[in-house]
Tab-separated table of C-alpha atoms and ligand atoms in Angstrom:
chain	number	residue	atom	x	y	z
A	22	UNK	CA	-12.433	17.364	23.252
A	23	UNK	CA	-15.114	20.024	21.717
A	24	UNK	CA	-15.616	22.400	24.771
A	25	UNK	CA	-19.795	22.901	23.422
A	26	UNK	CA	-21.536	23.853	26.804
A	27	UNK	CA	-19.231	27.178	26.654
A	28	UNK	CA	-18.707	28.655	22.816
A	29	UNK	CA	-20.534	27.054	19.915
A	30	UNK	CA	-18.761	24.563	18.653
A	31	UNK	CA	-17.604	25.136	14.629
A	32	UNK	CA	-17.662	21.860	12.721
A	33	UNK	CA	-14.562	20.644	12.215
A	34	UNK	CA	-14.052	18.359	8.677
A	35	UNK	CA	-14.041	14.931	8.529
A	36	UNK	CA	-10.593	15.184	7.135
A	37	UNK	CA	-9.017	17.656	9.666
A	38	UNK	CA	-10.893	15.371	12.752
A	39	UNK	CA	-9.296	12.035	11.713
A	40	UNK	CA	-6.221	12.828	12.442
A	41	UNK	CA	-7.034	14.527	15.472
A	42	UNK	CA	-8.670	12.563	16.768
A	43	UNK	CA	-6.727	9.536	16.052
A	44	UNK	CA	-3.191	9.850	17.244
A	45	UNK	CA	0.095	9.656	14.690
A	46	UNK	CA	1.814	6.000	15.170
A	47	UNK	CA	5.012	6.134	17.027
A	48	UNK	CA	6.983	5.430	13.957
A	49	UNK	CA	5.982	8.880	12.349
A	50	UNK	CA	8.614	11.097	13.839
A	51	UNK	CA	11.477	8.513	12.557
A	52	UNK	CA	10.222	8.024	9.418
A	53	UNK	CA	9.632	11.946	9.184
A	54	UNK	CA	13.181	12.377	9.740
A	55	UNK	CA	14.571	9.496	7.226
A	56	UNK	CA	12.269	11.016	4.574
A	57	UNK	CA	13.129	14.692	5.077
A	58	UNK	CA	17.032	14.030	4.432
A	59	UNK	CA	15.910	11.917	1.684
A	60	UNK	CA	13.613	14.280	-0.154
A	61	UNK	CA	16.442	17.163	0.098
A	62	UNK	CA	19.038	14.809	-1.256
A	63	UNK	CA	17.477	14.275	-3.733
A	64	UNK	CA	15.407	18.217	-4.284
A	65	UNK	CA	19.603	19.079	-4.441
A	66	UNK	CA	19.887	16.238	-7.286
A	67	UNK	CA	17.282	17.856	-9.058
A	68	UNK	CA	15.858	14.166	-8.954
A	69	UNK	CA	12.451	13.180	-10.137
A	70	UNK	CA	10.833	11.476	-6.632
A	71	UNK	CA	8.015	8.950	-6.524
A	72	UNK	CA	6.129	8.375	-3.405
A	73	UNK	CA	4.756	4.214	-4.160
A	74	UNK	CA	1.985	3.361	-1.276
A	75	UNK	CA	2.031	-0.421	-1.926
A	76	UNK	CA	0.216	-3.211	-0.001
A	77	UNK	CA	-3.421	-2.829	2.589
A	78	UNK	CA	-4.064	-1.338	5.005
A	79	UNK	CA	-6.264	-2.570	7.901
A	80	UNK	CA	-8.516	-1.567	10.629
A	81	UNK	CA	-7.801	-3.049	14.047
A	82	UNK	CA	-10.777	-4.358	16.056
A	83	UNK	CA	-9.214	-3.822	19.423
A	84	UNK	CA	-6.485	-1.363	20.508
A	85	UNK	CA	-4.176	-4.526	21.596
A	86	UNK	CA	-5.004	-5.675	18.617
A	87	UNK	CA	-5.771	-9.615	18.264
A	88	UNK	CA	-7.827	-9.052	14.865
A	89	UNK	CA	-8.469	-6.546	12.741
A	90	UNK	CA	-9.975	-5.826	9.125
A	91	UNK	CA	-7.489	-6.426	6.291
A	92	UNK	CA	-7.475	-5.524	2.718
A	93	UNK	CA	-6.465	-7.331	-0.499
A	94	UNK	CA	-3.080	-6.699	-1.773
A	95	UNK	CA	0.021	-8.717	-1.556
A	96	UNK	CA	2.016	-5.618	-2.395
A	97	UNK	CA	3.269	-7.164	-6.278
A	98	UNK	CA	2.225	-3.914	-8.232
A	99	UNK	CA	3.993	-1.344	-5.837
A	100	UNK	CA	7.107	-3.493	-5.261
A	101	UNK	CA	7.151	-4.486	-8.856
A	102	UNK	CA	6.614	-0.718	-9.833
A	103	UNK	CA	9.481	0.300	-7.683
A	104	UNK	CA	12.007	-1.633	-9.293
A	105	UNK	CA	10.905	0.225	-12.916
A	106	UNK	CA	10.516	3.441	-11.401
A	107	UNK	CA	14.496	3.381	-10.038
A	108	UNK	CA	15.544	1.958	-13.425
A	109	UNK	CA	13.566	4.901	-15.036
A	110	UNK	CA	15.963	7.328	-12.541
A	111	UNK	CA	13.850	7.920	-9.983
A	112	UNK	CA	14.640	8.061	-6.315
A	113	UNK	CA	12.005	6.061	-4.654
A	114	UNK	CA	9.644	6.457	-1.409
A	115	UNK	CA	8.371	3.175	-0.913
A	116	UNK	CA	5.802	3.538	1.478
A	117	UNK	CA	3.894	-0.355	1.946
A	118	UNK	CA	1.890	-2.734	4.584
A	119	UNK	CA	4.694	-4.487	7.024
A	120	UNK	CA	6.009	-7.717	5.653
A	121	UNK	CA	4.241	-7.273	2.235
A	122	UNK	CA	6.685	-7.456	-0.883
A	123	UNK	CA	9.473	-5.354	-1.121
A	124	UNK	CA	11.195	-4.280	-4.489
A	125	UNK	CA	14.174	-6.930	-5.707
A	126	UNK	CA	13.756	-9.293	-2.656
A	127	UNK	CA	10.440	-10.197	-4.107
A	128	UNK	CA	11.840	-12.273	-6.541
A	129	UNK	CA	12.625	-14.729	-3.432
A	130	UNK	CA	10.275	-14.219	-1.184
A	131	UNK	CA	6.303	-14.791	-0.912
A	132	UNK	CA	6.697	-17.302	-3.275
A	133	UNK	CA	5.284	-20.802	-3.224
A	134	UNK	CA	9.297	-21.874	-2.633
A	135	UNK	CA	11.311	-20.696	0.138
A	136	UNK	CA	13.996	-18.939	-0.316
A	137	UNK	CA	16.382	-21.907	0.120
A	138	UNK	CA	15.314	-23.546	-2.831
A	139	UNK	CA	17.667	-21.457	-4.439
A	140	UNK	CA	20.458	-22.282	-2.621
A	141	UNK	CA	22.666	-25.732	-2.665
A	142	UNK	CA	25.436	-26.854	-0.577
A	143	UNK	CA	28.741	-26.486	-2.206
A	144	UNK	CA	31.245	-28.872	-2.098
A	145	UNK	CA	33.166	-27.839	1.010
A	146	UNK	CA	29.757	-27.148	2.820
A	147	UNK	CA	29.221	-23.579	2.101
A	148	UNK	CA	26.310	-21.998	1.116
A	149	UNK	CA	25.659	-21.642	-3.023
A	150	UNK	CA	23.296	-20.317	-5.155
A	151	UNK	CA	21.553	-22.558	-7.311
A	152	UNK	CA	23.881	-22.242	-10.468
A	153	UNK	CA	20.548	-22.480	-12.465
A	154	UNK	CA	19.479	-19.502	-10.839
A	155	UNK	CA	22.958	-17.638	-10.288
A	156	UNK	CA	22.194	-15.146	-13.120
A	157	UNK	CA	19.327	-13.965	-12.780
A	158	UNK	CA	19.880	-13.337	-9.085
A	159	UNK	CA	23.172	-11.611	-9.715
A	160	UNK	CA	20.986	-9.006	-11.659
A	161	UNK	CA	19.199	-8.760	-9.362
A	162	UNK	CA	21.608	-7.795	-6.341
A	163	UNK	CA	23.202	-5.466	-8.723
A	164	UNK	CA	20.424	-3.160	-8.818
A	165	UNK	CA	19.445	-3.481	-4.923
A	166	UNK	CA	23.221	-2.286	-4.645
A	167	UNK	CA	23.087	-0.126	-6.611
A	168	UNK	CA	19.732	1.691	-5.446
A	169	UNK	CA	21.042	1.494	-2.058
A	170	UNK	CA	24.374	3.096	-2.797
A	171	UNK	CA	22.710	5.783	-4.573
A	172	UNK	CA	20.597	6.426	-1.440
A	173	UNK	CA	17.729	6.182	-4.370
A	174	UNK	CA	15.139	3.673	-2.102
A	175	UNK	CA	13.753	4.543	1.033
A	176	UNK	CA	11.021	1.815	2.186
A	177	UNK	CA	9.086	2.696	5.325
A	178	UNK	CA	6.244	0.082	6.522
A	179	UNK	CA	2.874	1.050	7.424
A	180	UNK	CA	0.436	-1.796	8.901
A	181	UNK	CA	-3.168	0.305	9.591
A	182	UNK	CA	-5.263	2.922	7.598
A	183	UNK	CA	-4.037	5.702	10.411
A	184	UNK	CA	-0.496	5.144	10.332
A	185	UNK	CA	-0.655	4.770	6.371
A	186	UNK	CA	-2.764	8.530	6.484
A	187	UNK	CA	-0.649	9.869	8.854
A	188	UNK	CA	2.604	8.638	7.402
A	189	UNK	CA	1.140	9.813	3.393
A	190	UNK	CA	0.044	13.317	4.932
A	191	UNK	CA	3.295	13.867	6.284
A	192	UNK	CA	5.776	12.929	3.414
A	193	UNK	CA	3.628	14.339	0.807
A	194	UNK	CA	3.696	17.843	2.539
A	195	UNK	CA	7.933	17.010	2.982
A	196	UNK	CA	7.693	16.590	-0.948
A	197	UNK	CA	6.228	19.609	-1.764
A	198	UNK	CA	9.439	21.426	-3.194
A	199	UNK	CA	9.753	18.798	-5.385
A	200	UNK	CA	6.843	20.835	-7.138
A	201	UNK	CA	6.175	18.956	-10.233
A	202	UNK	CA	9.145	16.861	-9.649
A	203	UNK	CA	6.938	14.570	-7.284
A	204	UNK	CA	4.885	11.658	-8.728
A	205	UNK	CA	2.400	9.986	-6.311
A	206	UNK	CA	1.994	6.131	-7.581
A	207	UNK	CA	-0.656	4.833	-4.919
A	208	UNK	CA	-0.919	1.776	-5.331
A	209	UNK	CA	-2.099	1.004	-1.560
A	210	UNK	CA	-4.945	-1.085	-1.112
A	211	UNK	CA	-6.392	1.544	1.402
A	212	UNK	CA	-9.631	0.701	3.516
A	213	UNK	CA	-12.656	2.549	2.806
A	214	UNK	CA	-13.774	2.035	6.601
A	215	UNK	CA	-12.635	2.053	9.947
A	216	UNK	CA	-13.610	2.139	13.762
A	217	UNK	CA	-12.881	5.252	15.390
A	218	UNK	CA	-10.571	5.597	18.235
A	219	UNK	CA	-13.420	6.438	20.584
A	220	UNK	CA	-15.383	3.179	19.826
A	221	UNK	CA	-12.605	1.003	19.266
A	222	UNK	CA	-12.027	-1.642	22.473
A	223	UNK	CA	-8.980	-1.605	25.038
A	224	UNK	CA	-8.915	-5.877	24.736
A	225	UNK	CA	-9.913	-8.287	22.958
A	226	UNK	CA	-13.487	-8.584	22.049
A	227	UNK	CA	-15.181	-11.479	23.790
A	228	UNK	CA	-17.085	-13.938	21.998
A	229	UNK	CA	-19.607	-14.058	24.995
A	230	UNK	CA	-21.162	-12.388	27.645
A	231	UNK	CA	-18.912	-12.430	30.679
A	232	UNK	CA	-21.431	-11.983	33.943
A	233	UNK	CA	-19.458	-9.372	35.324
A	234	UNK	CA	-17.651	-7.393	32.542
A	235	UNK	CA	-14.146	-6.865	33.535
A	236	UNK	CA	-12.734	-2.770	32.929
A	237	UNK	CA	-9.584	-1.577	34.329
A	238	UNK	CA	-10.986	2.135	34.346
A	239	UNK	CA	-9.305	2.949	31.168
A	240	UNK	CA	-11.063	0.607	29.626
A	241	UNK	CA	-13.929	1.994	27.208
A	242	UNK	CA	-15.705	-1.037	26.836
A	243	UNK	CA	-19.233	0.238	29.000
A	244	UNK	CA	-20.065	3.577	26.742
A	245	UNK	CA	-23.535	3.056	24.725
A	246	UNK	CA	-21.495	3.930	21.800
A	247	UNK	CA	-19.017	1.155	22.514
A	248	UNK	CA	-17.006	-1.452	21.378
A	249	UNK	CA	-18.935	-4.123	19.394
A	250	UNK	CA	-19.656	-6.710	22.425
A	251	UNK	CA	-19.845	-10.899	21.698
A	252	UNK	CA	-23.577	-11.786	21.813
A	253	UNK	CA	-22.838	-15.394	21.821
A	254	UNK	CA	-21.654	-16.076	18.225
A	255	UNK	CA	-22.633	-12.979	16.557
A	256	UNK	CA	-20.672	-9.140	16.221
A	257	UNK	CA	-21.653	-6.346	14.598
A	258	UNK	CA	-19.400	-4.165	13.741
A	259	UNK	CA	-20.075	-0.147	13.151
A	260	UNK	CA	-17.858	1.106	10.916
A	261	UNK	CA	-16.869	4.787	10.474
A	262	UNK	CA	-15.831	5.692	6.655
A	263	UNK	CA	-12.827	6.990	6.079
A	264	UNK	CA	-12.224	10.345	4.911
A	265	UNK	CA	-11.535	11.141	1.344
A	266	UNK	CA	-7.758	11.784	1.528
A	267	UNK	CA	-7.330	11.893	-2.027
A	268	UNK	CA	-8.978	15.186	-2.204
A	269	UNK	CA	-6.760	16.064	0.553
A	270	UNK	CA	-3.249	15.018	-1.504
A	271	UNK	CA	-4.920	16.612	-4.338
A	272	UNK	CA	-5.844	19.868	-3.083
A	273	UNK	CA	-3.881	20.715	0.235
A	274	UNK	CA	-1.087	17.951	0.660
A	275	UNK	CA	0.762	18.326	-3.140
A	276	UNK	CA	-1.242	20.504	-4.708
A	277	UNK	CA	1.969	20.558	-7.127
A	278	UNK	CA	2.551	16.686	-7.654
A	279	UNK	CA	1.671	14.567	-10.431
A	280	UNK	CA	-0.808	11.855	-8.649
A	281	UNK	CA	-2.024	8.419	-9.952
A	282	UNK	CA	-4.195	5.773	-8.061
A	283	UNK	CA	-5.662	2.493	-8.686
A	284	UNK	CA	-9.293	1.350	-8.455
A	285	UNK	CA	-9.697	-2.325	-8.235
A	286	UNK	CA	-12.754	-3.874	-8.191
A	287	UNK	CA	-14.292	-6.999	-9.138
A	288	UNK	CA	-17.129	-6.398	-11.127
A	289	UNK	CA	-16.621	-5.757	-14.648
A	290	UNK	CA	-19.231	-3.430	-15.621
A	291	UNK	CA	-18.372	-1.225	-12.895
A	292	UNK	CA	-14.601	-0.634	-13.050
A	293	UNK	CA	-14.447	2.489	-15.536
A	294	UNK	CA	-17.567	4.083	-14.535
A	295	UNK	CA	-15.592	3.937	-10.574
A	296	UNK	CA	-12.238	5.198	-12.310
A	297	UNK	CA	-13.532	8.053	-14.036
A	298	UNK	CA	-16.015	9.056	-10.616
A	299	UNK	CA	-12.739	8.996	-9.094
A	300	UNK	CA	-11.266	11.583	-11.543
A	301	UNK	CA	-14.152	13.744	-11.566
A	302	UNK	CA	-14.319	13.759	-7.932
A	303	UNK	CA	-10.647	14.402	-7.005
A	304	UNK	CA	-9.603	15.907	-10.254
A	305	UNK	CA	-6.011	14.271	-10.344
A	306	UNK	CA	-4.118	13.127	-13.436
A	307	UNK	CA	-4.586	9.475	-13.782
A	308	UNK	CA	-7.057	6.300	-12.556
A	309	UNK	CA	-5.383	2.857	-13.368
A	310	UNK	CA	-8.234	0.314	-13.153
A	311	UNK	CA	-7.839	-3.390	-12.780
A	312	UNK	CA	-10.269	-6.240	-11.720
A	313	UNK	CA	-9.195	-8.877	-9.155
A	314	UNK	CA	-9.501	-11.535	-11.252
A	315	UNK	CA	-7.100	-10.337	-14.281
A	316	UNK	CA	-5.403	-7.570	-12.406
A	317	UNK	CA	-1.777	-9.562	-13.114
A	318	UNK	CA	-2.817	-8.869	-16.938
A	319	UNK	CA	-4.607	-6.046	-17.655
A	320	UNK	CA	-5.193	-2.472	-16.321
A	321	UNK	CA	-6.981	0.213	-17.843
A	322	UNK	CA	-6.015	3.513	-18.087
A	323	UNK	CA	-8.632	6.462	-17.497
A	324	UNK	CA	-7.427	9.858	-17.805
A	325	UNK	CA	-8.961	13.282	-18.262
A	326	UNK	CA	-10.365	14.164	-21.517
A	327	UNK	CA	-9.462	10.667	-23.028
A	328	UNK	CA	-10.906	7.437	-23.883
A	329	UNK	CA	-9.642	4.744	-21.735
A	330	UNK	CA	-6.910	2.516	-23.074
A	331	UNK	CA	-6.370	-0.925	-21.571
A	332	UNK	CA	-2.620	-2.418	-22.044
A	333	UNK	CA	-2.996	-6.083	-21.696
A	334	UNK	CA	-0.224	-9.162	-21.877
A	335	UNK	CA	-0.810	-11.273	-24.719
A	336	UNK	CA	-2.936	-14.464	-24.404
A	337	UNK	CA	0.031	-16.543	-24.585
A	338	UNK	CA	2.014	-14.820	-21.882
A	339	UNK	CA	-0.807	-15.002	-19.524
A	340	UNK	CA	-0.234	-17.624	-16.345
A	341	UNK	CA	-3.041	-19.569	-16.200
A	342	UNK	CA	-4.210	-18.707	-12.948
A	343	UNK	CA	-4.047	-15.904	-10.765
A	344	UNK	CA	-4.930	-17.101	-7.649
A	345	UNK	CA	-4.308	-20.633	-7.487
A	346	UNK	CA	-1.026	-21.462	-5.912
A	347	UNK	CA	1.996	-21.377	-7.871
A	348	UNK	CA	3.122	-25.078	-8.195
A	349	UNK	CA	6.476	-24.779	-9.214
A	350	UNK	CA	9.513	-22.891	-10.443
A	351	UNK	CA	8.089	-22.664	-13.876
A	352	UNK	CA	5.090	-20.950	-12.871
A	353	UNK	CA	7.414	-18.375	-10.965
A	354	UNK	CA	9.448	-17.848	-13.873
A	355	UNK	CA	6.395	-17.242	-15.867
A	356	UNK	CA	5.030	-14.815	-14.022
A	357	UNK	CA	8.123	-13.105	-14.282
A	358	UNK	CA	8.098	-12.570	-17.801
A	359	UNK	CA	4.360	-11.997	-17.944
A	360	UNK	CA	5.601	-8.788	-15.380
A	361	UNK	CA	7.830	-7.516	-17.904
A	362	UNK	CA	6.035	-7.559	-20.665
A	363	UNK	CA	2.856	-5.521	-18.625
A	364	UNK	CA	5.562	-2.955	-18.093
A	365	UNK	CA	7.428	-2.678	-21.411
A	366	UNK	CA	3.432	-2.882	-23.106
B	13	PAZ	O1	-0.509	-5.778	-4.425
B	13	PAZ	P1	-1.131	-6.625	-5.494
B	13	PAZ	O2	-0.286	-6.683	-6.725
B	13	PAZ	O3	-1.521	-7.978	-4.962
B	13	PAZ	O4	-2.516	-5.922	-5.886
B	13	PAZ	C1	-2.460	-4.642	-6.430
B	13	PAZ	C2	-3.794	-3.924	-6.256
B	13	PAZ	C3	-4.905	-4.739	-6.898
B	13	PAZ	C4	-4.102	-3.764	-4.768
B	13	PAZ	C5	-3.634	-2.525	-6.932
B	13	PAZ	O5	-3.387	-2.691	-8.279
B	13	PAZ	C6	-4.873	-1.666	-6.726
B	13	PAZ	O6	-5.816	-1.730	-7.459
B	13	PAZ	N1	-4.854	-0.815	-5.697
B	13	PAZ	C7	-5.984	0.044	-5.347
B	13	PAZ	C8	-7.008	-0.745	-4.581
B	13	PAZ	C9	-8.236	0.055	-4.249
B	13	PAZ	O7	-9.117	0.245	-5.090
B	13	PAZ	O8	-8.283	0.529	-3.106
């Protein structure tokens, strides 16, 4: 707490005040550790590193949190990334939202078939794969072997915008001897808002007035600046934004590191203007702009001092729709191919 009634009190930034005043998650000091004998193993290697934040981030509600704010991503691009980044010889920091996709097992998972539809019964009752799908999964497994053997993936899960912060702040300042070794692929959908530790409540919000509000003592739920409160049916919600941390990864964090982000939005006319805003503001090497709708298809590229160049999949590659549920195998397959084709374009 600011001690103001006895020195004047120096204003602190936004950036250096979010992370004191919201605490580290309890994850950080493990995930410190894997990532510090990871980043020397591979500073000795003389290995290129990429740092992939994959997946969103979200802004709990309550502190035992029963709901919270989430953001868009299903974690494709990063986990999809990952895979192309290790093939390119990179050792890989794959920092993404809990549960989202992960690189190689995403080829079975998250899909609109389970897992066991690849697998059949063999003949004396053990488990098989598919034979249809034996090859291609047998590539697969190869490469998660072989990025495992070669210590070259490290995947740590994140689930809301202060543990992501926290957990990017720390291993970007662990990568810094990588100087220009280090490539930051963020990928993260990160929220642009969040409710501060001080307003945020203990439980969960009601969704009307109890007569005789319930607080342990701990609880924060009374202060004027409080909690949202149920009126009845309605909740409003006063959101804090978040501080700019690319200008912090830019300027303090890596200061060394190549650094690429993504802008998504959802309005056409508005997605280069935002990428290059985003360059200009935070001076960094590279903007990759896509649009919800087409985002599995196109991207454009804004970088400094050049005209933007959009790599799209060819019409007859594309998967009909994006968003609709995938109705079968063939669809999954598809996609597949439309993937590699994005990457080799
Ligand atoms: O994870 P996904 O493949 O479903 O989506 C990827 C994406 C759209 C979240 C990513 O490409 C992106 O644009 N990330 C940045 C989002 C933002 O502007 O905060």
């Amino acid at each position: 707490m600011e001690d103001a009634g006895q020195k004047e009190s120096v204003p602190v930034p936004k950036e250096r005040s979010y992370f004191r005043d919201n605490p580290p998650p309890k994850t950080l000091e493990s995930h410190t550790k894997l990532a510090k004998a990871f980043i020397s193993y591979h500073v000795r290697s003389n290995r290129d590193v990429v740092m992939i934040t994959s997946g969103g981030t979200t802004v709990p509600l309550e502190n035992q949190t029963v709901r919270f704010i989430d953001n868009f991503s299903a974690g494709t691009r990063g986990a999809t990334s990952a895979e192309y980044f290790l093939e390119a010889g990179y050792a890989v920091i794959f920092l993404h939202r809990q549960f989202s996709l992960l690189p190689y097992s995403r080829h079975y998972s998250h899909s609109t078939n389970c897992f066991l539809d690849f697998m059949t019964e063999g003949q004396n009752g053990e488990v098989e794969v598919n034979p249809e799908y034996q090859q291609k999964m047998l590539g697969v497994l190869r490469k998660y072997n072989a990025a495992k053997r070669e210590n070259k993936l490290l995947m740590l899960p994140f689930t809301t915008i202060t543990e992501y912060l926290w957990e990017l702040r720390e291993i970007a300042t662990l990568m810094r001897p990588l100087g220009p070794k280090a490539l930051f692929f963020l990928a993260a959908a990160v929220s642009d808002f969040f409710l501060p530790k001080d307003r945020i409540s203990e439980h969960k919000i009601q969704s009307s007035d109890n007569k005789e509000p319930v607080t342990n003592g701990s609880s924060k739920s009374e202060t004027s600046a409080g909690p949202p409160v149920g009126h009845g049916k309605q909740l409003k919600i006063d959101l804090d934004p978040v501080p700019k941390f690319l200008k912090m990864l830019v300027d303090g964090w890596a200061p060394e590191g190549m650094i690429v982000s993504f802008k998504l939005e959802t309005d056409p006319s508005l997605l280069v203007f935002k990428a290059q805003q985003a360059l200009e503001k935070y001076a960094h090497h590279l903007v990759i702009g896509n649009l919800l709708s087409t985002r599995k298809y196109e991207v454009v590229f804004v970088a400094p001092g050049e005209e933007e160049h959009w790599i799209r999949v060819p019409v007859h590659r594309r998967i009909k729709s994006v968003t609709a549920p995938r109705p079968d195998m063939k669809a999954l397959k598809d996609e597949q191919t439309t993937e590699q084709e994005w990457f080799r374009g």
